[in-house]
């Protein structure tokens, strides 16, 4: 199925430095990543709600606060690439469940610092083990070496695109 407008589309492969050939949207790497994420989210996280009374986003916020240590809410919003109002609702839920605490920042009275409570740390430990088991299933078709390589490649692509996001938000780069 071809039309004259198809000739103007970038096709990857020989026309591109890195992207494999693109015939349809299904060949685009960013689409594949989004689709994989959707499959994982849809198939794998109902158990969070059923077993632990946490939504997927509540789990992600709890886990990142645990990972980052005491963290400002604003920094967390940037890391999650989440709307501040959505994050605020999630934080209220987690505070209400006594999984995290919120205290004024000593350096900036306008900001709050988030910490995982003892109850939150215990829940985090129980959930993380199940998350790792489920990720093992996602990686089933890969060898251990391929999984490590894939993980490293994702880290590099994420880091590169984060730096581009910072560069693109700088007005000096839009002259």
Short mmCIF file of N, CA and C in Angstrom, two decimals:
data_model
loop_
_atom_site.label_atom_id
_atom_site.label_comp_id
_atom_site.label_asym_id
_atom_site.label_seq_id
_atom_site.Cartn_x
_atom_site.Cartn_y
_atom_site.Cartn_z
N UNK A 1 0.85 -1.16 0.00
CA UNK A 1 0.00 0.00 0.00
C UNK A 1 0.90 1.23 0.00
N UNK A 2 0.94 1.92 -1.13
CA UNK A 2 1.85 3.04 -1.28
C UNK A 2 1.12 4.22 -1.87
N UNK A 3 1.55 5.40 -1.51
CA UNK A 3 1.02 6.61 -2.10
C UNK A 3 2.19 7.55 -2.33
N UNK A 4 1.92 8.64 -3.06
CA UNK A 4 3.00 9.57 -3.35
C UNK A 4 3.55 10.20 -2.08
N UNK A 5 2.71 10.39 -1.06
CA UNK A 5 3.20 11.00 0.18
C UNK A 5 4.15 10.08 0.93
N UNK A 6 4.07 8.75 0.68
CA UNK A 6 4.97 7.82 1.34
C UNK A 6 6.43 8.10 0.98
N UNK A 7 6.68 8.61 -0.19
CA UNK A 7 8.05 8.84 -0.64
C UNK A 7 8.76 9.89 0.21
N UNK A 8 8.01 10.76 0.88
CA UNK A 8 8.63 11.81 1.69
C UNK A 8 8.89 11.38 3.12
N UNK A 9 8.43 10.20 3.50
CA UNK A 9 8.63 9.74 4.86
C UNK A 9 10.05 9.22 5.06
N UNK A 10 10.69 9.56 6.18
CA UNK A 10 11.99 8.95 6.46
C UNK A 10 11.80 7.46 6.69
N UNK A 11 12.67 6.65 6.11
CA UNK A 11 12.48 5.20 6.16
C UNK A 11 13.49 4.50 7.04
N UNK A 12 14.39 5.20 7.65
CA UNK A 12 15.41 4.53 8.45
C UNK A 12 16.34 3.76 7.54
N UNK A 13 16.97 2.73 8.08
CA UNK A 13 17.86 1.89 7.28
C UNK A 13 18.94 2.71 6.61
N UNK A 14 19.06 2.57 5.29
CA UNK A 14 20.12 3.25 4.53
C UNK A 14 19.99 4.76 4.58
N UNK A 15 18.75 5.28 4.73
CA UNK A 15 18.54 6.73 4.77
C UNK A 15 18.83 7.32 6.15
N UNK A 16 19.05 6.49 7.12
CA UNK A 16 19.22 6.94 8.49
C UNK A 16 20.54 6.41 9.04
N UNK A 17 21.14 7.18 9.93
CA UNK A 17 22.40 6.74 10.51
C UNK A 17 22.23 5.54 11.43
N UNK A 18 21.10 5.46 12.15
CA UNK A 18 20.97 4.41 13.16
C UNK A 18 19.64 3.67 13.15
N UNK A 19 18.56 4.35 12.86
CA UNK A 19 17.24 3.72 12.99
C UNK A 19 17.06 2.61 11.97
N UNK A 20 16.60 1.43 12.41
CA UNK A 20 16.30 0.35 11.46
C UNK A 20 15.22 0.80 10.47
N UNK A 21 15.06 0.07 9.37
CA UNK A 21 14.05 0.46 8.37
C UNK A 21 12.66 0.60 8.98
N UNK A 22 11.93 1.61 8.51
CA UNK A 22 10.58 1.89 8.99
C UNK A 22 9.60 1.79 7.83
N UNK A 23 8.70 0.84 7.94
CA UNK A 23 7.61 0.71 6.97
C UNK A 23 6.32 1.25 7.56
N UNK A 24 6.11 1.00 8.86
CA UNK A 24 4.89 1.45 9.54
C UNK A 24 5.26 1.97 10.93
N UNK A 25 4.29 2.51 11.61
CA UNK A 25 4.50 3.00 12.98
C UNK A 25 5.03 1.90 13.88
N UNK A 26 4.66 0.66 13.59
CA UNK A 26 5.08 -0.47 14.43
C UNK A 26 6.59 -0.72 14.36
N UNK A 27 7.26 -0.13 13.39
CA UNK A 27 8.71 -0.26 13.25
C UNK A 27 9.49 0.83 14.00
N UNK A 28 8.79 1.83 14.49
CA UNK A 28 9.43 2.96 15.16
C UNK A 28 9.79 2.56 16.60
N UNK A 29 11.04 2.75 16.97
CA UNK A 29 11.52 2.29 18.27
C UNK A 29 10.75 2.92 19.42
N UNK A 30 10.48 4.22 19.37
CA UNK A 30 9.74 4.85 20.47
C UNK A 30 8.34 4.26 20.61
N UNK A 31 7.72 3.89 19.49
CA UNK A 31 6.40 3.23 19.54
C UNK A 31 6.52 1.87 20.21
N UNK A 32 7.56 1.13 19.86
CA UNK A 32 7.77 -0.20 20.46
C UNK A 32 7.97 -0.11 21.97
N UNK A 33 8.74 0.89 22.41
CA UNK A 33 8.98 1.06 23.84
C UNK A 33 7.67 1.40 24.55
N UNK A 34 6.90 2.30 23.98
CA UNK A 34 5.61 2.68 24.57
C UNK A 34 4.67 1.47 24.61
N UNK A 35 4.66 0.68 23.56
CA UNK A 35 3.80 -0.51 23.51
C UNK A 35 4.22 -1.53 24.57
N UNK A 36 5.51 -1.78 24.69
CA UNK A 36 6.01 -2.70 25.71
C UNK A 36 5.61 -2.21 27.10
N UNK A 37 5.77 -0.93 27.36
CA UNK A 37 5.38 -0.36 28.64
C UNK A 37 3.89 -0.57 28.90
N UNK A 38 3.08 -0.34 27.89
CA UNK A 38 1.64 -0.55 28.03
C UNK A 38 1.29 -2.00 28.33
N UNK A 39 1.97 -2.92 27.64
CA UNK A 39 1.73 -4.35 27.89
C UNK A 39 2.10 -4.74 29.31
N UNK A 40 3.23 -4.26 29.76
CA UNK A 40 3.69 -4.58 31.12
C UNK A 40 2.72 -3.99 32.15
N UNK A 41 2.35 -2.72 31.96
CA UNK A 41 1.43 -2.08 32.91
C UNK A 41 0.08 -2.78 32.94
N UNK A 42 -0.46 -3.09 31.78
CA UNK A 42 -1.80 -3.68 31.71
C UNK A 42 -1.82 -5.08 32.30
N UNK A 43 -0.82 -5.88 31.98
CA UNK A 43 -0.80 -7.27 32.43
C UNK A 43 -0.36 -7.42 33.88
N UNK A 44 0.49 -6.53 34.34
CA UNK A 44 1.21 -6.89 35.53
C UNK A 44 0.95 -6.20 36.84
N UNK A 45 0.08 -5.21 36.91
CA UNK A 45 0.05 -4.46 38.16
C UNK A 45 -1.29 -4.44 38.88
N UNK A 46 -2.25 -5.26 38.44
CA UNK A 46 -3.51 -5.38 39.19
C UNK A 46 -3.25 -5.93 40.58
N UNK A 47 -2.23 -6.76 40.70
CA UNK A 47 -1.88 -7.37 41.98
C UNK A 47 -1.50 -6.33 43.04
N UNK A 48 -0.95 -5.20 42.61
CA UNK A 48 -0.59 -4.14 43.57
C UNK A 48 -1.82 -3.66 44.32
N UNK A 49 -2.87 -3.40 43.55
CA UNK A 49 -4.12 -2.92 44.14
C UNK A 49 -4.74 -3.99 45.04
N UNK A 50 -4.77 -5.21 44.53
CA UNK A 50 -5.42 -6.30 45.26
C UNK A 50 -4.67 -6.68 46.54
N UNK A 51 -3.35 -6.77 46.46
CA UNK A 51 -2.58 -7.25 47.61
C UNK A 51 -2.11 -6.15 48.57
N UNK A 52 -1.87 -4.96 48.02
CA UNK A 52 -1.23 -3.93 48.84
C UNK A 52 -1.99 -2.60 48.89
N UNK A 53 -3.14 -2.54 48.24
CA UNK A 53 -3.95 -1.32 48.22
C UNK A 53 -3.15 -0.12 47.70
N UNK A 54 -2.35 -0.37 46.66
CA UNK A 54 -1.57 0.69 46.01
C UNK A 54 -1.84 0.67 44.52
N UNK A 55 -1.97 1.86 43.94
CA UNK A 55 -2.04 1.94 42.47
C UNK A 55 -0.62 1.85 41.92
N UNK A 56 -0.51 1.63 40.63
CA UNK A 56 0.80 1.57 40.00
C UNK A 56 1.57 2.88 40.22
N UNK A 57 0.90 4.01 40.03
CA UNK A 57 1.58 5.29 40.22
C UNK A 57 1.97 5.53 41.67
N UNK A 58 1.14 5.09 42.63
CA UNK A 58 1.52 5.21 44.03
C UNK A 58 2.78 4.39 44.31
N UNK A 59 2.84 3.19 43.74
CA UNK A 59 4.03 2.34 43.91
C UNK A 59 5.26 3.03 43.33
N UNK A 60 5.13 3.58 42.15
CA UNK A 60 6.29 4.22 41.51
C UNK A 60 6.78 5.41 42.34
N UNK A 61 5.85 6.19 42.86
CA UNK A 61 6.24 7.34 43.68
C UNK A 61 6.91 6.87 44.97
N UNK A 62 6.32 5.90 45.65
CA UNK A 62 6.91 5.35 46.88
C UNK A 62 8.31 4.81 46.60
N UNK A 63 8.44 4.04 45.52
CA UNK A 63 9.73 3.43 45.19
C UNK A 63 10.79 4.48 44.87
N UNK A 64 10.40 5.54 44.18
CA UNK A 64 11.39 6.58 43.86
C UNK A 64 11.79 7.39 45.09
N UNK A 65 10.84 7.65 45.97
CA UNK A 65 11.21 8.35 47.21
C UNK A 65 12.17 7.47 48.00
N UNK A 66 11.92 6.18 48.04
CA UNK A 66 12.82 5.24 48.73
C UNK A 66 14.20 5.23 48.07
N UNK A 67 14.20 5.24 46.75
CA UNK A 67 15.45 5.19 45.99
C UNK A 67 16.27 6.47 46.13
N UNK A 68 15.60 7.60 46.10
CA UNK A 68 16.29 8.90 46.10
C UNK A 68 16.62 9.40 47.51
N UNK A 69 16.09 8.72 48.54
CA UNK A 69 16.30 9.21 49.90
C UNK A 69 15.41 10.40 50.14
N UNK A 70 15.68 11.20 51.15
CA UNK A 70 14.87 12.40 51.30
C UNK A 70 14.94 13.21 50.00
N UNK A 71 13.78 13.55 49.46
CA UNK A 71 13.73 14.22 48.16
C UNK A 71 12.64 15.29 48.17
N UNK A 72 12.92 16.39 47.50
CA UNK A 72 11.91 17.45 47.36
C UNK A 72 10.83 16.98 46.38
N UNK A 73 9.61 17.39 46.66
CA UNK A 73 8.49 17.02 45.79
C UNK A 73 8.72 17.53 44.37
N UNK A 74 9.24 18.73 44.23
CA UNK A 74 9.49 19.29 42.90
C UNK A 74 10.51 18.49 42.11
N UNK A 75 11.53 17.99 42.77
CA UNK A 75 12.54 17.17 42.10
C UNK A 75 11.93 15.84 41.66
N UNK A 76 11.05 15.31 42.48
CA UNK A 76 10.39 14.04 42.16
C UNK A 76 9.51 14.20 40.92
N UNK A 77 8.81 15.31 40.84
CA UNK A 77 7.95 15.59 39.69
C UNK A 77 8.76 15.60 38.40
N UNK A 78 9.92 16.24 38.45
CA UNK A 78 10.78 16.29 37.27
C UNK A 78 11.31 14.93 36.88
N UNK A 79 11.68 14.13 37.86
CA UNK A 79 12.22 12.80 37.58
C UNK A 79 11.16 11.88 36.99
N UNK A 80 9.95 11.95 37.52
CA UNK A 80 8.86 11.09 37.05
C UNK A 80 8.25 11.57 35.73
N UNK A 81 8.55 12.82 35.36
CA UNK A 81 7.91 13.44 34.20
C UNK A 81 6.39 13.39 34.36
N UNK A 82 5.96 13.73 35.57
CA UNK A 82 4.55 13.66 35.94
C UNK A 82 4.03 15.06 36.24
N UNK A 83 2.80 15.31 35.88
CA UNK A 83 2.14 16.57 36.18
C UNK A 83 2.14 16.81 37.70
N UNK A 84 2.44 18.05 38.10
CA UNK A 84 2.55 18.35 39.53
C UNK A 84 1.24 18.12 40.28
N UNK A 85 0.10 18.39 39.65
CA UNK A 85 -1.17 18.17 40.34
C UNK A 85 -1.44 16.68 40.54
N UNK A 86 -1.07 15.86 39.56
CA UNK A 86 -1.22 14.41 39.71
C UNK A 86 -0.30 13.90 40.82
N UNK A 87 0.94 14.37 40.83
CA UNK A 87 1.88 13.97 41.87
C UNK A 87 1.37 14.40 43.24
N UNK A 88 0.82 15.58 43.34
CA UNK A 88 0.29 16.08 44.61
C UNK A 88 -0.80 15.16 45.15
N UNK A 89 -1.70 14.71 44.28
CA UNK A 89 -2.76 13.78 44.70
C UNK A 89 -2.16 12.46 45.19
N UNK A 90 -1.17 11.96 44.47
CA UNK A 90 -0.52 10.70 44.87
C UNK A 90 0.19 10.84 46.21
N UNK A 91 0.86 11.97 46.41
CA UNK A 91 1.56 12.21 47.67
C UNK A 91 0.57 12.25 48.84
N UNK A 92 -0.57 12.91 48.63
CA UNK A 92 -1.60 12.95 49.68
C UNK A 92 -2.08 11.55 50.03
N UNK A 93 -2.26 10.70 49.02
CA UNK A 93 -2.67 9.31 49.27
C UNK A 93 -1.62 8.57 50.08
N UNK A 94 -0.37 8.70 49.68
CA UNK A 94 0.72 7.99 50.37
C UNK A 94 0.92 8.51 51.80
N UNK A 95 0.75 9.80 51.99
CA UNK A 95 0.83 10.37 53.35
C UNK A 95 -0.34 9.86 54.18
N UNK A 96 -1.53 9.83 53.59
CA UNK A 96 -2.71 9.32 54.28
C UNK A 96 -2.58 7.86 54.68
N UNK A 97 -1.87 7.09 53.88
CA UNK A 97 -1.63 5.67 54.19
C UNK A 97 -0.42 5.49 55.11
N UNK A 98 0.20 6.60 55.49
CA UNK A 98 1.37 6.63 56.37
C UNK A 98 2.57 5.87 55.80
N UNK A 99 2.70 5.93 54.47
CA UNK A 99 3.83 5.28 53.81
C UNK A 99 4.98 6.26 53.59
N UNK A 100 4.66 7.56 53.53
CA UNK A 100 5.68 8.61 53.41
C UNK A 100 5.33 9.73 54.38
N UNK A 101 6.34 10.55 54.66
CA UNK A 101 6.11 11.76 55.46
C UNK A 101 6.55 12.96 54.64
N UNK A 102 5.99 14.11 54.98
CA UNK A 102 6.30 15.35 54.29
C UNK A 102 6.63 16.40 55.34
N UNK A 103 7.80 17.02 55.19
CA UNK A 103 8.23 18.06 56.14
C UNK A 103 8.77 19.25 55.36
N UNK A 104 8.65 20.47 55.94
CA UNK A 104 9.20 21.64 55.26
C UNK A 104 10.70 21.49 55.03
N UNK A 105 11.15 21.99 53.89
CA UNK A 105 12.57 21.96 53.56
C UNK A 105 13.28 23.05 54.37
N UNK A 106 14.36 22.70 55.02
CA UNK A 106 15.09 23.67 55.86
C UNK A 106 15.74 24.77 55.03
N UNK A 107 16.13 24.46 53.79
CA UNK A 107 16.77 25.47 52.93
C UNK A 107 15.76 26.33 52.17
N UNK A 108 14.55 25.83 51.97
CA UNK A 108 13.56 26.55 51.18
C UNK A 108 12.18 26.29 51.78
N UNK A 109 11.67 27.27 52.50
CA UNK A 109 10.40 27.10 53.22
C UNK A 109 9.22 26.83 52.27
N UNK A 110 9.37 27.16 50.99
CA UNK A 110 8.28 26.90 50.03
C UNK A 110 8.22 25.44 49.61
N UNK A 111 9.30 24.71 49.83
CA UNK A 111 9.39 23.31 49.37
C UNK A 111 9.17 22.35 50.54
N UNK A 112 8.82 21.11 50.17
CA UNK A 112 8.69 20.06 51.18
C UNK A 112 9.63 18.92 50.83
N UNK A 113 10.11 18.25 51.87
CA UNK A 113 10.99 17.09 51.70
C UNK A 113 10.19 15.85 52.05
N UNK A 114 10.28 14.86 51.19
CA UNK A 114 9.54 13.61 51.35
C UNK A 114 10.48 12.51 51.81
N UNK A 115 10.00 11.69 52.74
CA UNK A 115 10.76 10.54 53.24
C UNK A 115 9.82 9.35 53.33
N UNK A 116 10.37 8.17 53.16
CA UNK A 116 9.60 6.94 53.34
C UNK A 116 9.58 6.61 54.83
N UNK A 117 8.40 6.29 55.34
CA UNK A 117 8.26 5.92 56.75
C UNK A 117 8.71 4.47 56.96
N UNK A 118 8.78 4.06 58.21
CA UNK A 118 9.11 2.66 58.52
C UNK A 118 8.10 1.72 57.87
N UNK A 119 6.82 2.08 57.96
CA UNK A 119 5.77 1.27 57.33
C UNK A 119 5.98 1.23 55.81
N UNK A 120 6.34 2.36 55.22
CA UNK A 120 6.58 2.43 53.78
C UNK A 120 7.77 1.59 53.36
N UNK A 121 8.83 1.60 54.17
CA UNK A 121 10.02 0.79 53.86
C UNK A 121 9.70 -0.70 53.89
N UNK A 122 8.90 -1.11 54.86
CA UNK A 122 8.53 -2.53 54.95
C UNK A 122 7.70 -2.93 53.73
N UNK A 123 6.75 -2.08 53.35
CA UNK A 123 5.92 -2.39 52.19
C UNK A 123 6.76 -2.40 50.91
N UNK A 124 7.66 -1.45 50.79
CA UNK A 124 8.56 -1.39 49.63
C UNK A 124 9.31 -2.70 49.48
N UNK A 125 9.87 -3.21 50.57
CA UNK A 125 10.62 -4.46 50.51
C UNK A 125 9.77 -5.63 50.04
N UNK A 126 8.54 -5.69 50.51
CA UNK A 126 7.65 -6.78 50.11
C UNK A 126 7.28 -6.68 48.62
N UNK A 127 7.03 -5.48 48.16
CA UNK A 127 6.61 -5.29 46.77
C UNK A 127 7.78 -5.47 45.81
N UNK A 128 8.96 -4.96 46.15
CA UNK A 128 10.09 -5.00 45.23
C UNK A 128 10.44 -6.43 44.83
N UNK A 129 10.37 -7.36 45.75
CA UNK A 129 10.65 -8.75 45.41
C UNK A 129 9.72 -9.26 44.31
N UNK A 130 8.45 -8.92 44.40
CA UNK A 130 7.48 -9.34 43.38
C UNK A 130 7.74 -8.62 42.06
N UNK A 131 8.11 -7.35 42.12
CA UNK A 131 8.42 -6.59 40.90
C UNK A 131 9.60 -7.24 40.17
N UNK A 132 10.62 -7.64 40.91
CA UNK A 132 11.79 -8.29 40.30
C UNK A 132 11.38 -9.61 39.66
N UNK A 133 10.57 -10.40 40.35
CA UNK A 133 10.09 -11.68 39.77
C UNK A 133 9.33 -11.44 38.48
N UNK A 134 8.49 -10.43 38.47
CA UNK A 134 7.70 -10.13 37.26
C UNK A 134 8.58 -9.60 36.14
N UNK A 135 9.61 -8.84 36.47
CA UNK A 135 10.54 -8.37 35.45
C UNK A 135 11.33 -9.52 34.85
N UNK A 136 11.62 -10.53 35.65
CA UNK A 136 12.28 -11.73 35.12
C UNK A 136 11.43 -12.34 34.01
N UNK A 137 10.12 -12.37 34.21
CA UNK A 137 9.23 -12.92 33.18
C UNK A 137 9.24 -12.07 31.91
N UNK A 138 9.28 -10.76 32.08
CA UNK A 138 9.34 -9.86 30.92
C UNK A 138 10.60 -10.14 30.10
N UNK A 139 11.69 -10.43 30.79
CA UNK A 139 12.99 -10.64 30.14
C UNK A 139 13.24 -12.09 29.73
N UNK A 140 12.26 -12.95 29.87
CA UNK A 140 12.40 -14.38 29.57
C UNK A 140 13.05 -14.65 28.21
N UNK A 141 12.68 -13.94 27.13
CA UNK A 141 13.28 -14.28 25.83
C UNK A 141 14.75 -13.89 25.69
N UNK A 142 15.30 -13.16 26.65
CA UNK A 142 16.69 -12.69 26.56
C UNK A 142 17.60 -13.52 27.45
N UNK A 143 18.86 -13.63 27.04
CA UNK A 143 19.87 -14.22 27.93
C UNK A 143 20.22 -13.17 29.00
N UNK A 144 20.94 -13.59 30.03
CA UNK A 144 21.36 -12.64 31.07
C UNK A 144 22.22 -11.53 30.46
N UNK A 145 23.10 -11.89 29.54
CA UNK A 145 23.95 -10.89 28.88
C UNK A 145 23.14 -9.92 28.04
N UNK A 146 22.16 -10.44 27.30
CA UNK A 146 21.30 -9.58 26.48
C UNK A 146 20.48 -8.64 27.36
N UNK A 147 19.98 -9.15 28.49
CA UNK A 147 19.21 -8.31 29.41
C UNK A 147 20.07 -7.18 29.97
N UNK A 148 21.31 -7.50 30.34
CA UNK A 148 22.22 -6.47 30.85
C UNK A 148 22.54 -5.44 29.76
N UNK A 149 22.78 -5.91 28.55
CA UNK A 149 23.06 -5.02 27.43
C UNK A 149 21.85 -4.12 27.14
N UNK A 150 20.67 -4.71 27.10
CA UNK A 150 19.42 -3.97 26.87
C UNK A 150 19.24 -2.90 27.95
N UNK A 151 19.45 -3.27 29.21
CA UNK A 151 19.31 -2.33 30.32
C UNK A 151 20.31 -1.18 30.17
N UNK A 152 21.53 -1.49 29.83
CA UNK A 152 22.54 -0.45 29.62
C UNK A 152 22.19 0.47 28.46
N UNK A 153 21.68 -0.11 27.38
CA UNK A 153 21.28 0.71 26.22
C UNK A 153 20.12 1.63 26.59
N UNK A 154 19.15 1.12 27.33
CA UNK A 154 18.04 1.96 27.77
C UNK A 154 18.55 3.11 28.63
N UNK A 155 19.47 2.83 29.54
CA UNK A 155 20.04 3.89 30.39
C UNK A 155 20.70 4.97 29.54
N UNK A 156 21.44 4.57 28.51
CA UNK A 156 22.12 5.54 27.65
C UNK A 156 21.13 6.38 26.86
N UNK A 157 20.10 5.75 26.31
CA UNK A 157 19.10 6.48 25.52
C UNK A 157 18.32 7.44 26.43
N UNK A 158 17.98 6.99 27.62
CA UNK A 158 17.27 7.85 28.57
C UNK A 158 18.14 9.04 28.95
N UNK A 159 19.40 8.81 29.30
CA UNK A 159 20.31 9.89 29.69
C UNK A 159 20.47 10.90 28.56
N UNK A 160 20.64 10.40 27.34
CA UNK A 160 20.79 11.30 26.19
C UNK A 160 19.55 12.16 26.01
N UNK A 161 18.37 11.54 26.08
CA UNK A 161 17.14 12.29 25.86
C UNK A 161 16.82 13.23 27.00
N UNK A 162 17.23 12.89 28.22
CA UNK A 162 17.09 13.84 29.32
C UNK A 162 17.96 15.07 29.09
N UNK A 163 19.18 14.87 28.61
CA UNK A 163 20.06 16.01 28.35
C UNK A 163 19.50 16.86 27.22
N UNK A 164 18.90 16.24 26.23
CA UNK A 164 18.28 17.00 25.13
C UNK A 164 17.10 17.80 25.63
N UNK A 165 16.31 17.23 26.55
CA UNK A 165 15.17 17.94 27.11
C UNK A 165 15.65 19.19 27.82
N UNK A 166 16.74 19.08 28.58
CA UNK A 166 17.30 20.23 29.28
C UNK A 166 17.80 21.26 28.27
N UNK A 167 18.48 20.80 27.22
CA UNK A 167 18.99 21.71 26.19
C UNK A 167 17.86 22.42 25.48
N UNK A 168 16.78 21.70 25.17
CA UNK A 168 15.67 22.28 24.42
C UNK A 168 14.89 23.29 25.24
N UNK A 169 14.93 23.17 26.58
CA UNK A 169 14.21 24.13 27.41
C UNK A 169 15.02 25.41 27.64
N UNK A 170 16.29 25.41 27.24
CA UNK A 170 17.14 26.59 27.38
C UNK A 170 16.89 27.53 26.20
N UNK A 171 16.36 28.75 26.46
CA UNK A 171 16.06 29.69 25.37
C UNK A 171 17.27 30.02 24.50
N UNK A 172 18.47 29.92 25.05
CA UNK A 172 19.68 30.23 24.28
C UNK A 172 19.87 29.25 23.12
N UNK A 173 19.26 28.08 23.20
CA UNK A 173 19.40 27.08 22.15
C UNK A 173 18.34 27.20 21.06
N UNK A 174 17.54 28.27 21.09
CA UNK A 174 16.46 28.44 20.11
C UNK A 174 16.60 29.75 19.35
N UNK A 175 17.81 30.13 19.03
CA UNK A 175 18.03 31.41 18.33
C UNK A 175 17.76 31.27 16.86
#
